């Protein structure tokens, strides 16, 4: 990992002006040091020395995390985040060289959006994730809970009454409070309890996974807002294959973390990538994925706005899965 050290330091100090140059340097390093990504780039017939702007960088289909070990550099780690899935389903695995690197970036992204984590009471309602020991979301929530100076911060599994009592106490004591919750858990909670806590930040992380009837985000938010007495429901955009997060402070409009940028691709021609205002498949540059792959072609459909904010419009089907047949064999 020695040759990645200078890039490692640059990730923490990156800003809007230096983002593109760092992304291009990471592309070159990952082409040289990531066998799977290098093979993918070669398979597309792309010459790395001719790549001079972000739109020319090949984006690795997210399915590769299900069938390959995606590593940049020669390192060993016991940390592997894994996506949730039904029995027998192939899940994504994201090997992480340095968990502290991920957690520090997650903390900084949150702080740039909401202020210092230590100033919040952090309540995490993540039942399905807590049942697994290798969730990146649980690792992030656990770090936030540890940083919080309020001993009331913590995880809640199925103890809705305890969560309600904690929320009531936070409200009465005027504490800055964030409730980070998986969607079905938040819906289950408001079916049992209602609270009028306008200052509360309710942040849904997505995730129904067959636990409830699928609802679109607007429908979920219209149920949750009166249940918590808030005007907006916040959202987190993240996934196992990414180490950066985007946050929405309402109305489904997300802003990328400082280590992250979205581009869109033509759903009929996934090699056509643009940073112009348009709808299409979401491609993500995640500089925090320094030790895996920073250029991910997701299965989400979205719209990117001129100011860099974005909306998630839904999921794409499997008709555009590509990548030399995922280089199987």
C-alpha positions as YAML, in Angstrom:
chain: A
units: angstrom
residues:
- id: 1
  name: UNK
  ca: [0.00, 0.00, 0.00]
- id: 2
  name: UNK
  ca: [3.04, 2.31, 0.13]
- id: 3
  name: UNK
  ca: [2.40, 3.71, -3.35]
- id: 4
  name: UNK
  ca: [-1.15, 4.62, -2.25]
- id: 5
  name: UNK
  ca: [-0.04, 6.64, 0.77]
- id: 6
  name: UNK
  ca: [0.14, 9.99, -0.99]
- id: 7
  name: UNK
  ca: [-3.31, 9.41, -2.51]
- id: 8
  name: UNK
  ca: [-4.58, 8.41, 0.94]
- id: 9
  name: UNK
  ca: [-3.62, 11.82, 2.39]
- id: 10
  name: UNK
  ca: [-5.04, 13.69, -0.61]
- id: 11
  name: UNK
  ca: [-8.46, 12.07, -0.15]
- id: 12
  name: UNK
  ca: [-8.91, 13.75, 3.25]
- id: 13
  name: UNK
  ca: [-8.06, 17.21, 1.90]
- id: 14
  name: UNK
  ca: [-9.86, 16.97, -1.45]
- id: 15
  name: UNK
  ca: [-12.25, 19.76, -2.44]
- id: 16
  name: UNK
  ca: [-14.26, 20.77, -5.48]
- id: 17
  name: UNK
  ca: [-11.19, 22.26, -7.18]
- id: 18
  name: UNK
  ca: [-8.90, 19.26, -6.65]
- id: 19
  name: UNK
  ca: [-11.47, 16.46, -7.04]
- id: 20
  name: UNK
  ca: [-11.04, 15.75, -10.76]
- id: 21
  name: UNK
  ca: [-7.23, 15.63, -10.66]
- id: 22
  name: UNK
  ca: [-7.27, 13.26, -7.68]
- id: 23
  name: UNK
  ca: [-9.90, 11.04, -9.33]
- id: 24
  name: UNK
  ca: [-7.75, 10.73, -12.46]
- id: 25
  name: UNK
  ca: [-4.68, 9.88, -10.37]
- id: 26
  name: UNK
  ca: [-6.66, 7.23, -8.49]
- id: 27
  name: UNK
  ca: [-7.88, 5.83, -11.80]
- id: 28
  name: UNK
  ca: [-4.30, 5.38, -12.99]
- id: 29
  name: UNK
  ca: [-3.26, 3.76, -9.71]
- id: 30
  name: UNK
  ca: [-6.24, 1.41, -9.70]
- id: 31
  name: UNK
  ca: [-5.60, 0.43, -13.30]
- id: 32
  name: UNK
  ca: [-2.03, -0.49, -12.38]
- id: 33
  name: UNK
  ca: [-2.72, -2.12, -9.01]
- id: 34
  name: UNK
  ca: [-6.20, -3.67, -9.25]
- id: 35
  name: UNK
  ca: [-6.15, -6.83, -11.41]
- id: 36
  name: UNK
  ca: [-9.93, -7.06, -11.82]
- id: 37
  name: UNK
  ca: [-10.36, -3.41, -12.74]
- id: 38
  name: UNK
  ca: [-7.35, -3.51, -15.06]
- id: 39
  name: UNK
  ca: [-8.79, -6.53, -16.90]
- id: 40
  name: UNK
  ca: [-12.15, -4.76, -17.18]
- id: 41
  name: UNK
  ca: [-10.59, -1.60, -18.62]
- id: 42
  name: UNK
  ca: [-8.57, -3.68, -21.10]
- id: 43
  name: UNK
  ca: [-11.67, -5.63, -22.03]
- id: 44
  name: UNK
  ca: [-13.36, -2.38, -23.06]
- id: 45
  name: UNK
  ca: [-10.35, -1.43, -25.18]
- id: 46
  name: UNK
  ca: [-9.69, 1.74, -23.21]
- id: 47
  name: UNK
  ca: [-6.13, 3.12, -23.17]
- id: 48
  name: UNK
  ca: [-5.52, 4.61, -19.70]
- id: 49
  name: UNK
  ca: [-3.01, 7.16, -21.02]
- id: 50
  name: UNK
  ca: [-5.77, 8.67, -23.18]
- id: 51
  name: UNK
  ca: [-8.14, 9.16, -20.23]
- id: 52
  name: UNK
  ca: [-7.97, 12.87, -19.37]
- id: 53
  name: UNK
  ca: [-11.42, 13.63, -17.97]
- id: 54
  name: UNK
  ca: [-13.88, 11.94, -15.65]
- id: 55
  name: UNK
  ca: [-16.39, 11.01, -18.35]
- id: 56
  name: UNK
  ca: [-13.75, 8.86, -20.06]
- id: 57
  name: UNK
  ca: [-13.07, 6.69, -17.01]
- id: 58
  name: UNK
  ca: [-14.56, 3.17, -17.25]
- id: 59
  name: UNK
  ca: [-17.06, 2.50, -14.45]
- id: 60
  name: UNK
  ca: [-17.05, -1.01, -13.04]
- id: 61
  name: UNK
  ca: [-20.53, -2.62, -12.95]
- id: 62
  name: UNK
  ca: [-21.55, -3.03, -9.33]
- id: 63
  name: UNK
  ca: [-22.23, -6.75, -9.89]
- id: 64
  name: UNK
  ca: [-18.47, -7.35, -9.90]
- id: 65
  name: UNK
  ca: [-18.52, -7.09, -6.10]
- id: 66
  name: UNK
  ca: [-20.65, -10.25, -6.09]
- id: 67
  name: UNK
  ca: [-18.30, -12.44, -8.11]
- id: 68
  name: UNK
  ca: [-14.81, -10.98, -7.70]
- id: 69
  name: UNK
  ca: [-12.55, -9.78, -4.90]
- id: 70
  name: UNK
  ca: [-12.02, -6.10, -5.70]
- id: 71
  name: UNK
  ca: [-8.69, -4.94, -4.26]
- id: 72
  name: UNK
  ca: [-6.23, -2.22, -5.22]
- id: 73
  name: UNK
  ca: [-2.78, -3.03, -3.90]
- id: 74
  name: UNK
  ca: [-1.38, -6.05, -2.12]
- id: 75
  name: UNK
  ca: [-2.91, -6.10, 1.35]
- id: 76
  name: UNK
  ca: [-4.72, -8.42, 3.71]
- id: 77
  name: UNK
  ca: [-7.64, -7.51, 5.94]
- id: 78
  name: UNK
  ca: [-10.19, -9.26, 8.08]
- id: 79
  name: UNK
  ca: [-12.78, -6.55, 7.42]
- id: 80
  name: UNK
  ca: [-15.33, -7.40, 4.75]
- id: 81
  name: UNK
  ca: [-18.66, -5.60, 4.48]
- id: 82
  name: UNK
  ca: [-21.43, -7.68, 2.97]
- id: 83
  name: UNK
  ca: [-24.79, -6.70, 1.54]
- id: 84
  name: UNK
  ca: [-28.01, -8.20, 2.86]
- id: 85
  name: UNK
  ca: [-29.76, -10.81, 0.78]
- id: 86
  name: UNK
  ca: [-32.28, -13.60, 0.91]
- id: 87
  name: UNK
  ca: [-31.19, -17.19, 1.47]
- id: 88
  name: UNK
  ca: [-29.20, -18.49, -1.46]
- id: 89
  name: UNK
  ca: [-28.79, -15.06, -3.03]
- id: 90
  name: UNK
  ca: [-25.28, -13.97, -4.00]
- id: 91
  name: UNK
  ca: [-24.33, -10.94, -1.93]
- id: 92
  name: UNK
  ca: [-21.82, -8.17, -2.57]
- id: 93
  name: UNK
  ca: [-18.60, -8.31, -0.59]
- id: 94
  name: UNK
  ca: [-16.48, -5.21, -0.08]
- id: 95
  name: UNK
  ca: [-13.06, -5.92, 1.41]
- id: 96
  name: UNK
  ca: [-11.76, -2.94, 3.37]
- id: 97
  name: UNK
  ca: [-8.05, -2.32, 3.86]
- id: 98
  name: UNK
  ca: [-8.49, 0.21, 6.68]
- id: 99
  name: UNK
  ca: [-11.80, 0.50, 8.51]
- id: 100
  name: UNK
  ca: [-10.63, 3.61, 10.36]
- id: 101
  name: UNK
  ca: [-10.15, 5.33, 6.99]
- id: 102
  name: UNK
  ca: [-13.79, 4.61, 6.13]
- id: 103
  name: UNK
  ca: [-15.12, 5.68, 9.52]
- id: 104
  name: UNK
  ca: [-13.13, 8.92, 9.57]
- id: 105
  name: UNK
  ca: [-14.45, 9.88, 6.13]
- id: 106
  name: UNK
  ca: [-18.02, 8.97, 7.15]
- id: 107
  name: UNK
  ca: [-17.66, 11.17, 10.22]
- id: 108
  name: UNK
  ca: [-16.34, 14.09, 8.17]
- id: 109
  name: UNK
  ca: [-19.10, 13.79, 5.56]
- id: 110
  name: UNK
  ca: [-21.72, 13.87, 8.30]
- id: 111
  name: UNK
  ca: [-20.05, 16.84, 10.01]
- id: 112
  name: UNK
  ca: [-19.91, 18.86, 6.78]
- id: 113
  name: UNK
  ca: [-23.67, 18.33, 6.39]
- id: 114
  name: UNK
  ca: [-25.06, 18.38, 9.94]
- id: 115
  name: UNK
  ca: [-22.30, 19.54, 12.27]
- id: 116
  name: UNK
  ca: [-20.11, 17.58, 14.66]
- id: 117
  name: UNK
  ca: [-21.40, 14.13, 15.59]
- id: 118
  name: UNK
  ca: [-20.37, 14.63, 19.22]
- id: 119
  name: UNK
  ca: [-23.05, 17.29, 19.61]
- id: 120
  name: UNK
  ca: [-25.88, 14.83, 18.83]
- id: 121
  name: UNK
  ca: [-27.76, 12.12, 20.62]
- id: 122
  name: UNK
  ca: [-27.48, 9.31, 18.06]
- id: 123
  name: UNK
  ca: [-30.26, 6.71, 18.06]
- id: 124
  name: UNK
  ca: [-30.00, 3.83, 15.58]
- id: 125
  name: UNK
  ca: [-33.02, 1.73, 14.66]
- id: 126
  name: UNK
  ca: [-31.38, -0.84, 12.39]
- id: 127
  name: UNK
  ca: [-32.88, -4.23, 13.30]
- id: 128
  name: UNK
  ca: [-32.15, -6.13, 10.09]
- id: 129
  name: UNK
  ca: [-28.60, -4.78, 9.95]
- id: 130
  name: UNK
  ca: [-27.86, -5.51, 13.59]
- id: 131
  name: UNK
  ca: [-28.66, -9.15, 12.93]
- id: 132
  name: UNK
  ca: [-25.54, -9.20, 10.71]
- id: 133
  name: UNK
  ca: [-22.03, -8.56, 11.96]
- id: 134
  name: UNK
  ca: [-20.58, -7.23, 8.69]
- id: 135
  name: UNK
  ca: [-22.70, -4.21, 7.81]
- id: 136
  name: UNK
  ca: [-20.94, -0.97, 6.87]
- id: 137
  name: UNK
  ca: [-24.01, 0.97, 8.02]
- id: 138
  name: UNK
  ca: [-23.84, -0.58, 11.50]
- id: 139
  name: UNK
  ca: [-20.10, 0.16, 11.66]
- id: 140
  name: UNK
  ca: [-20.80, 3.82, 10.82]
- id: 141
  name: UNK
  ca: [-23.68, 4.08, 13.30]
- id: 142
  name: UNK
  ca: [-21.55, 2.46, 15.99]
- id: 143
  name: UNK
  ca: [-18.79, 5.03, 15.42]
- id: 144
  name: UNK
  ca: [-21.30, 7.88, 15.65]
- id: 145
  name: UNK
  ca: [-22.70, 6.46, 18.89]
- id: 146
  name: UNK
  ca: [-19.19, 6.18, 20.34]
- id: 147
  name: UNK
  ca: [-18.39, 9.78, 19.40]
- id: 148
  name: UNK
  ca: [-21.64, 11.14, 20.83]
- id: 149
  name: UNK
  ca: [-21.22, 12.61, 24.29]
- id: 150
  name: UNK
  ca: [-24.75, 11.55, 25.31]
- id: 151
  name: UNK
  ca: [-24.95, 8.19, 27.14]
- id: 152
  name: UNK
  ca: [-28.50, 7.81, 25.81]
- id: 153
  name: UNK
  ca: [-27.07, 7.21, 22.33]
- id: 154
  name: UNK
  ca: [-27.34, 3.61, 21.22]
- id: 155
  name: UNK
  ca: [-28.88, 0.87, 19.09]
- id: 156
  name: UNK
  ca: [-32.48, -0.25, 19.33]
- id: 157
  name: UNK
  ca: [-33.48, -3.66, 18.03]
- id: 158
  name: UNK
  ca: [-37.13, -4.42, 18.74]
- id: 159
  name: UNK
  ca: [-37.56, -2.34, 21.90]
- id: 160
  name: UNK
  ca: [-39.87, 0.35, 20.53]
- id: 161
  name: UNK
  ca: [-41.05, 1.47, 23.97]
- id: 162
  name: UNK
  ca: [-37.48, 2.17, 25.09]
- id: 163
  name: UNK
  ca: [-36.87, 4.14, 21.89]
- id: 164
  name: UNK
  ca: [-40.06, 6.15, 22.44]
- id: 165
  name: UNK
  ca: [-39.07, 6.94, 26.03]
- id: 166
  name: UNK
  ca: [-35.61, 8.02, 24.88]
- id: 167
  name: UNK
  ca: [-37.04, 10.28, 22.18]
- id: 168
  name: UNK
  ca: [-39.42, 11.84, 24.70]
- id: 169
  name: UNK
  ca: [-36.57, 12.48, 27.10]
- id: 170
  name: UNK
  ca: [-34.43, 14.04, 24.34]
- id: 171
  name: UNK
  ca: [-37.32, 16.28, 23.34]
- id: 172
  name: UNK
  ca: [-38.03, 17.42, 26.89]
- id: 173
  name: UNK
  ca: [-34.33, 18.12, 27.53]
- id: 174
  name: UNK
  ca: [-33.88, 19.98, 24.22]
- id: 175
  name: UNK
  ca: [-31.15, 17.70, 22.89]
- id: 176
  name: UNK
  ca: [-30.01, 17.70, 19.28]
- id: 177
  name: UNK
  ca: [-31.12, 14.23, 18.24]
- id: 178
  name: UNK
  ca: [-30.83, 12.11, 15.13]
- id: 179
  name: UNK
  ca: [-32.76, 8.89, 14.60]
- id: 180
  name: UNK
  ca: [-31.06, 6.75, 11.96]
- id: 181
  name: UNK
  ca: [-33.44, 4.04, 10.88]
- id: 182
  name: UNK
  ca: [-34.05, 1.34, 8.31]
- id: 183
  name: UNK
  ca: [-37.29, 2.11, 6.51]
- id: 184
  name: UNK
  ca: [-39.39, -0.80, 7.71]
- id: 185
  name: UNK
  ca: [-38.19, -0.24, 11.28]
- id: 186
  name: UNK
  ca: [-39.32, 3.39, 11.23]
- id: 187
  name: UNK
  ca: [-42.69, 2.38, 9.76]
- id: 188
  name: UNK
  ca: [-43.13, -0.31, 12.41]
- id: 189
  name: UNK
  ca: [-42.31, 2.23, 15.13]
- id: 190
  name: UNK
  ca: [-44.87, 4.85, 14.07]
- id: 191
  name: UNK
  ca: [-47.58, 2.19, 13.95]
- id: 192
  name: UNK
  ca: [-47.07, 1.75, 17.71]
- id: 193
  name: UNK
  ca: [-46.00, 5.20, 18.87]
- id: 194
  name: UNK
  ca: [-46.37, 8.82, 17.78]
- id: 195
  name: UNK
  ca: [-44.37, 11.76, 19.04]
- id: 196
  name: UNK
  ca: [-44.42, 15.46, 18.23]
- id: 197
  name: UNK
  ca: [-40.69, 16.24, 18.04]
- id: 198
  name: UNK
  ca: [-40.23, 18.90, 15.29]
- id: 199
  name: UNK
  ca: [-36.49, 19.34, 15.94]
- id: 200
  name: UNK
  ca: [-35.77, 15.62, 15.52]
- id: 201
  name: UNK
  ca: [-33.74, 14.54, 12.49]
- id: 202
  name: UNK
  ca: [-35.36, 11.34, 11.23]
- id: 203
  name: UNK
  ca: [-33.06, 9.76, 8.67]
- id: 204
  name: UNK
  ca: [-34.21, 6.73, 6.72]
- id: 205
  name: UNK
  ca: [-31.55, 4.54, 5.18]
- id: 206
  name: UNK
  ca: [-33.82, 2.64, 2.79]
- id: 207
  name: UNK
  ca: [-34.39, -1.05, 3.08]
- id: 208
  name: UNK
  ca: [-37.61, -3.04, 3.02]
- id: 209
  name: UNK
  ca: [-36.09, -6.36, 1.90]
- id: 210
  name: UNK
  ca: [-39.39, -8.17, 1.83]
- id: 211
  name: UNK
  ca: [-40.30, -7.12, 5.37]
- id: 212
  name: UNK
  ca: [-43.12, -4.89, 4.15]
- id: 213
  name: UNK
  ca: [-44.92, -3.94, 0.98]
- id: 214
  name: UNK
  ca: [-42.59, -1.85, -1.17]
- id: 215
  name: UNK
  ca: [-43.45, 1.85, -1.06]
- id: 216
  name: UNK
  ca: [-41.93, 4.74, -2.96]
- id: 217
  name: UNK
  ca: [-39.97, 7.25, -0.91]
- id: 218
  name: UNK
  ca: [-42.68, 9.92, -0.99]
- id: 219
  name: UNK
  ca: [-45.24, 7.46, 0.39]
- id: 220
  name: UNK
  ca: [-42.89, 6.43, 3.18]
- id: 221
  name: UNK
  ca: [-42.19, 10.05, 4.11]
- id: 222
  name: UNK
  ca: [-45.86, 10.98, 4.19]
- id: 223
  name: UNK
  ca: [-46.43, 8.20, 6.73]
- id: 224
  name: UNK
  ca: [-43.39, 9.04, 8.85]
- id: 225
  name: UNK
  ca: [-43.71, 12.83, 9.05]
- id: 226
  name: UNK
  ca: [-46.90, 12.93, 11.17]
- id: 227
  name: UNK
  ca: [-45.66, 9.97, 13.21]
- id: 228
  name: UNK
  ca: [-42.65, 11.95, 14.42]
- id: 229
  name: UNK
  ca: [-44.16, 15.44, 14.12]
- id: 230
  name: UNK
  ca: [-41.47, 16.60, 11.67]
- id: 231
  name: UNK
  ca: [-41.70, 18.61, 8.45]
- id: 232
  name: UNK
  ca: [-39.08, 16.63, 6.53]
- id: 233
  name: UNK
  ca: [-37.65, 13.13, 6.51]
- id: 234
  name: UNK
  ca: [-33.93, 12.97, 5.85]
- id: 235
  name: UNK
  ca: [-32.33, 10.17, 3.88]
- id: 236
  name: UNK
  ca: [-28.91, 8.55, 3.56]
- id: 237
  name: UNK
  ca: [-27.65, 7.30, 0.20]
- id: 238
  name: UNK
  ca: [-25.07, 4.61, 0.66]
- id: 239
  name: UNK
  ca: [-24.41, 1.01, -0.19]
- id: 240
  name: UNK
  ca: [-22.08, -1.85, 0.65]
- id: 241
  name: UNK
  ca: [-19.97, -1.18, -2.43]
- id: 242
  name: UNK
  ca: [-19.38, 2.48, -1.48]
- id: 243
  name: UNK
  ca: [-17.56, 3.98, 1.48]
- id: 244
  name: UNK
  ca: [-18.91, 7.53, 1.01]
- id: 245
  name: UNK
  ca: [-22.44, 8.72, 1.71]
- id: 246
  name: UNK
  ca: [-24.86, 11.22, 0.26]
- id: 247
  name: UNK
  ca: [-27.48, 12.89, 2.45]
- id: 248
  name: UNK
  ca: [-30.90, 14.36, 1.76]
- id: 249
  name: UNK
  ca: [-32.34, 16.89, 4.18]
- id: 250
  name: UNK
  ca: [-35.78, 16.51, 2.69]
- id: 251
  name: UNK
  ca: [-37.79, 16.08, -0.50]
- id: 252
  name: UNK
  ca: [-35.50, 13.33, -1.80]
- id: 253
  name: UNK
  ca: [-32.82, 15.78, -2.97]
- id: 254
  name: UNK
  ca: [-29.38, 14.35, -2.10]
- id: 255
  name: UNK
  ca: [-26.02, 16.06, -1.82]
- id: 256
  name: UNK
  ca: [-22.84, 14.05, -2.26]
- id: 257
  name: UNK
  ca: [-20.22, 13.77, 0.44]
- id: 258
  name: UNK
  ca: [-17.01, 15.63, -0.34]
- id: 259
  name: UNK
  ca: [-15.30, 12.42, -1.54]
- id: 260
  name: UNK
  ca: [-18.08, 11.54, -3.96]
- id: 261
  name: UNK
  ca: [-19.39, 12.70, -7.33]
- id: 262
  name: UNK
  ca: [-22.25, 11.45, -9.50]
- id: 263
  name: UNK
  ca: [-22.40, 11.20, -13.27]
- id: 264
  name: UNK
  ca: [-25.19, 9.71, -15.34]
- id: 265
  name: UNK
  ca: [-25.00, 7.23, -18.20]
- id: 266
  name: UNK
  ca: [-27.30, 6.57, -21.13]
- id: 267
  name: UNK
  ca: [-29.36, 3.53, -20.13]
- id: 268
  name: UNK
  ca: [-29.26, 2.32, -23.74]
- id: 269
  name: UNK
  ca: [-25.54, 2.97, -24.13]
- id: 270
  name: UNK
  ca: [-23.87, 2.63, -20.73]
- id: 271
  name: UNK
  ca: [-20.48, 3.71, -22.09]
- id: 272
  name: UNK
  ca: [-21.88, 7.19, -22.77]
- id: 273
  name: UNK
  ca: [-21.32, 9.09, -19.52]
- id: 274
  name: UNK
  ca: [-21.99, 12.77, -18.95]
- id: 275
  name: UNK
  ca: [-21.95, 15.38, -16.22]
- id: 276
  name: UNK
  ca: [-24.65, 17.40, -17.96]
- id: 277
  name: UNK
  ca: [-28.12, 17.80, -16.44]
- id: 278
  name: UNK
  ca: [-30.02, 14.67, -17.36]
- id: 279
  name: UNK
  ca: [-31.59, 11.47, -16.15]
- id: 280
  name: UNK
  ca: [-29.94, 8.11, -16.54]
- id: 281
  name: UNK
  ca: [-28.15, 5.33, -14.77]
- id: 282
  name: UNK
  ca: [-26.13, 6.55, -11.79]
- id: 283
  name: UNK
  ca: [-22.35, 6.24, -11.99]
- id: 284
  name: UNK
  ca: [-20.46, 7.11, -8.83]
- id: 285
  name: UNK
  ca: [-16.92, 8.26, -8.25]
- id: 286
  name: UNK
  ca: [-16.09, 7.42, -4.64]
- id: 287
  name: UNK
  ca: [-12.59, 8.50, -3.67]
- id: 288
  name: UNK
  ca: [-12.97, 6.69, -0.35]
- id: 289
  name: UNK
  ca: [-12.89, 3.42, -2.33]
- id: 290
  name: UNK
  ca: [-9.17, 3.99, -2.76]
- id: 291
  name: UNK
  ca: [-8.29, 0.38, -1.88]
- id: 292
  name: UNK
  ca: [-11.10, -1.24, -3.91]
- id: 293
  name: UNK
  ca: [-12.53, 0.58, -6.96]
- id: 294
  name: UNK
  ca: [-13.52, 4.24, -7.00]
- id: 295
  name: UNK
  ca: [-15.57, 4.09, -10.22]
- id: 296
  name: UNK
  ca: [-18.86, 2.25, -9.84]
- id: 297
  name: UNK
  ca: [-21.72, 1.77, -12.29]
- id: 298
  name: UNK
  ca: [-24.75, 1.30, -10.01]
- id: 299
  name: UNK
  ca: [-28.18, -0.16, -10.75]
- id: 300
  name: UNK
  ca: [-29.93, 3.05, -9.69]
- id: 301
  name: UNK
  ca: [-31.70, 5.43, -12.02]
- id: 302
  name: UNK
  ca: [-31.29, 9.09, -11.13]
- id: 303
  name: UNK
  ca: [-31.20, 12.72, -12.10]
- id: 304
  name: UNK
  ca: [-28.24, 15.03, -11.43]
- id: 305
  name: UNK
  ca: [-28.92, 18.77, -11.06]
- id: 306
  name: UNK
  ca: [-26.63, 21.67, -12.07]
- id: 307
  name: UNK
  ca: [-25.53, 22.24, -8.46]
- id: 308
  name: UNK
  ca: [-24.41, 18.62, -8.10]
- id: 309
  name: UNK
  ca: [-27.41, 17.49, -6.06]
- id: 310
  name: UNK
  ca: [-29.25, 14.43, -7.27]
- id: 311
  name: UNK
  ca: [-32.44, 12.41, -7.03]
- id: 312
  name: UNK
  ca: [-32.83, 8.64, -7.08]
- id: 313
  name: UNK
  ca: [-35.71, 7.78, -9.39]
- id: 314
  name: UNK
  ca: [-35.74, 4.01, -9.03]
- id: 315
  name: UNK
  ca: [-33.91, 0.85, -9.97]
- id: 316
  name: UNK
  ca: [-32.83, -0.34, -13.40]
- id: 317
  name: UNK
  ca: [-33.60, -3.87, -14.53]
- id: 318
  name: UNK
  ca: [-30.84, -6.26, -15.57]
- id: 319
  name: UNK
  ca: [-31.04, -5.49, -19.29]
- id: 320
  name: UNK
  ca: [-27.92, -3.34, -19.23]
- id: 321
  name: UNK
  ca: [-25.65, -5.70, -17.28]
- id: 322
  name: UNK
  ca: [-22.39, -5.74, -19.17]
- id: 323
  name: UNK
  ca: [-18.65, -5.97, -18.73]
- id: 324
  name: UNK
  ca: [-17.38, -8.82, -20.91]
- id: 325
  name: UNK
  ca: [-20.07, -11.01, -19.36]
- id: 326
  name: UNK
  ca: [-18.68, -9.86, -16.00]
- id: 327
  name: UNK
  ca: [-15.42, -11.60, -16.97]
- id: 328
  name: UNK
  ca: [-16.67, -14.93, -15.69]
- id: 329
  name: UNK
  ca: [-14.38, -17.85, -16.32]
...
